Phi, psi and omega in degrees: 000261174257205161239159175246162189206129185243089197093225176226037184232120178268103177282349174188154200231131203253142155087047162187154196197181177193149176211116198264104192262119161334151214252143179248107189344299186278029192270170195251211192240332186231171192284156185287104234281354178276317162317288196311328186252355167295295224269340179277359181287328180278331189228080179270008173287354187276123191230100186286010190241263218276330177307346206260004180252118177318158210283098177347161177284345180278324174254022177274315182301317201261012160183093185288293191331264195338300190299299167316322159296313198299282183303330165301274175342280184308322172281005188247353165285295162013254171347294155318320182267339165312304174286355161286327181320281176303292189320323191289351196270337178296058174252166202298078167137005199247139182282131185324283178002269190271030154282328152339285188308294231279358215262296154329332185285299206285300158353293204293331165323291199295285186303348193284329195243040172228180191032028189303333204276104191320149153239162210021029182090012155276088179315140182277146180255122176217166181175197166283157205239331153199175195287125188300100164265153165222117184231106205267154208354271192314316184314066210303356183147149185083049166236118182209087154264186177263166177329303193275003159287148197277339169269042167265006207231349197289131155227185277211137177217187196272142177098349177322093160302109199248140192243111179247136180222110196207177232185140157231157171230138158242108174114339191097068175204111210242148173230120184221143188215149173212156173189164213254123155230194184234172197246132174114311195290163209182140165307337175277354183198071206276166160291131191248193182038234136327296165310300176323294160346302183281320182288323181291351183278320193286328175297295183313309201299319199291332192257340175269271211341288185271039146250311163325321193248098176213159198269141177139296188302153175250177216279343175270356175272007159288324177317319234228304224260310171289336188274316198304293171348310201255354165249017147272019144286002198059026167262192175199131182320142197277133180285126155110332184304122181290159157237155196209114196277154186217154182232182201297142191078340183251143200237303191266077180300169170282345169269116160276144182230157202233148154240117161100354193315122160269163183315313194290325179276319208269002156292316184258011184277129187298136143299147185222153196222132176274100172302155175273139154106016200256172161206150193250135163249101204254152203258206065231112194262159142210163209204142172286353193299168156281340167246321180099031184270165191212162175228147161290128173244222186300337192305166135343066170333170178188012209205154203182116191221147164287096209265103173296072176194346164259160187207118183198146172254126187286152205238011156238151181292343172293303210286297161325320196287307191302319209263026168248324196287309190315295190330282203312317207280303214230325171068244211260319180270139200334178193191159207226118219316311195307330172300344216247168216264333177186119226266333173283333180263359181274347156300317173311289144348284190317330192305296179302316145024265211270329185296324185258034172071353220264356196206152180224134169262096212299113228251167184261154165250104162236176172262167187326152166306110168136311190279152192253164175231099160262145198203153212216106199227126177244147169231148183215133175242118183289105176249173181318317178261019187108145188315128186237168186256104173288334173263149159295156167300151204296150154265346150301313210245148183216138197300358198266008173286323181247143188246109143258161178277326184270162181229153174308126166260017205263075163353275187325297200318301209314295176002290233264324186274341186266019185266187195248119162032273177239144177268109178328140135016293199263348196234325158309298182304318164290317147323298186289348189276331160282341163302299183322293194298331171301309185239053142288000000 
């Protein structure tokens, strides 16, 4: 999802992750037709015959963009049926645990019966794009745990608010999406209260955000759009969460939007002018708290990216061995403990890691005991004819699920969420024409 920044120290960079699935000697040029149809039955958005061959070199050259949207929109087809997949599993009695497992599983699916085809004689490299988390009410994000953990037992019971998160990449072009359901909940037995409160504030906050991130607009009128959002719910954006523009390989771009900002972020946090042709992975935590501050508590980290921007040579052999493993499996993007070949000795490694910056941990967050967390993660790309939304809309929530007493009151917000994505043709030309006319 994001990041989070504590102060003016970013302790983790949230929400995303990749695993590069080996390459098989005996695989063949098209998928093995008994796979190729298990899988389109788990994934039927999916079109296994000419979509699944990488773009020619003449038209990666003549619409770098287009080719590059094209493989997000297939990991974020992905990404949708996987996560329709877990909602259906998120029932009254069901383990974190292997929802994780199954959610990670069902990716490495998906991605396996798309893109086969070398280019130059190359595998296109895909894989999860981040680690399937299940993060129940306080729990703002990251939470995946492992066996041997002590919070490995935790399931899933009715009224639970669950924020599921999980990411596919192809190519190293990642589409990662979360969204908030309640365990239980029903038109018939919709969400009241509190709860209700938070998912409609983060879903609204989520519908102001991607009309905000356009080009032209800076990266604080989201900061600002999104905060408004969540108080007319009486909530507040969880402090601190990063959103992150993002390119091929890269997840945590250099440009950002903050949520949720203390004195201390916003003397030091950069203003961003948002670009065409740029694409984004926006975050939106929101919290029932009264400040929206959130703490690292008992959990595990378990989650974990490599900061390709630092360089030191590590001085045990243990430590080296884990960080070629990391490297070869997850390459620029986080990874999740479970991936590495044997978890005690991969703590280890890590240790020396992380005291020298080379790899950062996406720490579990949580907010005070009583309050819910809802949370909403989109990738969106600003092209030329206007902003398109590469992941889908959530699948779980609908309105007739949440019951609340407050309704948005926010002119301007109501204005601004009923307009369309991209503005026709024709509503352009008048925006501009009236821009023209204003500074006449």
């Amino acid at each position: 999802m994001s990041s989070y920044m504590q102060n003016t120290q970013v302790i983790h960079e949230m929400r995303y992750s990749s695993i590069v699935l080996p390459n098989k000697e005996n695989e063949a040029q098209e998928y093995p037709l008994k796979l190729r149809t298990q899988l389109a039955t788990t994934f039927p958005s999916l079109q296994m015959s000419d979509n699944d061959k990488a773009p020619t070199p003449e038209k990666t050259s003549a619409s770098t963009m287009e080719a590059d949207v094209t493989k997000y929109k297939t990991a974020a087809d992905i990404v949708h049926q996987v996560m329709k997949n877990l909602i259906d599993l998120c029932v009254d009695g069901a383990k974190v645990i292997d929802l994780c497992i199954e959610g990670d599983k069902l990716i490495e699916q998906g991605v396996g019966a798309v893109f086969n085809k070398p280019v130059k004689g190359v595998k296109v490299t895909k894989g999860i794009a981040f680690p399937t988390c299940i993060s129940v009410n306080n729990a703002v994000a990251h939470f995946s745990p492992l066996a041997s953990d002590p919070l490995s037992s935790q399931v899933l019971a009715k009224d639970d608010v669950v924020k599921i998160q999980l990411g596919a990449h192809i190519d190293g072009f990642a589409s990662v999406a979360a969204e908030t359901i309640v365990v239980g909940a029903s038109a018939e037995n919709p969400v009241t209260g509190r709860r209700a409160d938070v998912i409609k504030a983060a879903w609204t906050a989520a519908e102001v955000a991607k009309r905000l991130v356009k080009v032209g607009h800076k990266n604080w009128a989201v900061t600002e759009g999104v905060g408004r959002a969540a108080a007319q719910w009486d909530c507040k954006p969880v402090e601190g969460m990063l959103s992150c523009q993002q390119t091929q390989n890269v997840i945590d771009g250099k440009k950002r939007i903050i949520l949720n900002p203390s004195e201390a972020h916003r003397r030091e946090f950069e203003t961003a002018t948002f670009a065409e042709n740029e694409v984004y992975g926006i975050d939106i935590l929101v919290s029932t708290g009264e400040d929206g501050k959130a703490r690292i508590e008992e959990s595990r980290t378990t989650i974990y990216q490599r900061d390709s921007t630092v360089t030191y040579q590590l001085k045990m052999k243990n430590s080296r061995a884990v960080f070629s493993e990391v490297h070869k499996k997850a390459g620029a993007f986080p990874f999740h403990i479970r991936y590495l070949e044997d978890e005690k000795r991969s703590r280890m490694g890590l240790q020396e890691a992380l005291q020298h910056s080379l790899v950062k941990p996406y720490e579990v967050v949580y907010t005070p005991p009583g309050t819910f967390v809802a949370g909403f993660h989109f990738t969106i790309a600003l092209l030329p004819a206007g902003p398109v939304l590469i992941t889908q809309p959530p699948a779980w929530y609908k309105p007739e699920l949440i019951k609340t007493d407050k309704e948005l009151e926010d002119e301007e917000l109501k204005a601004l969420i009923a307009r369309n994505l991209r503005e026709s043709k024709k509503n352009k030309k008048k925006s501009t024409k009236k821009a023209e006319e204003e500074a006449d």
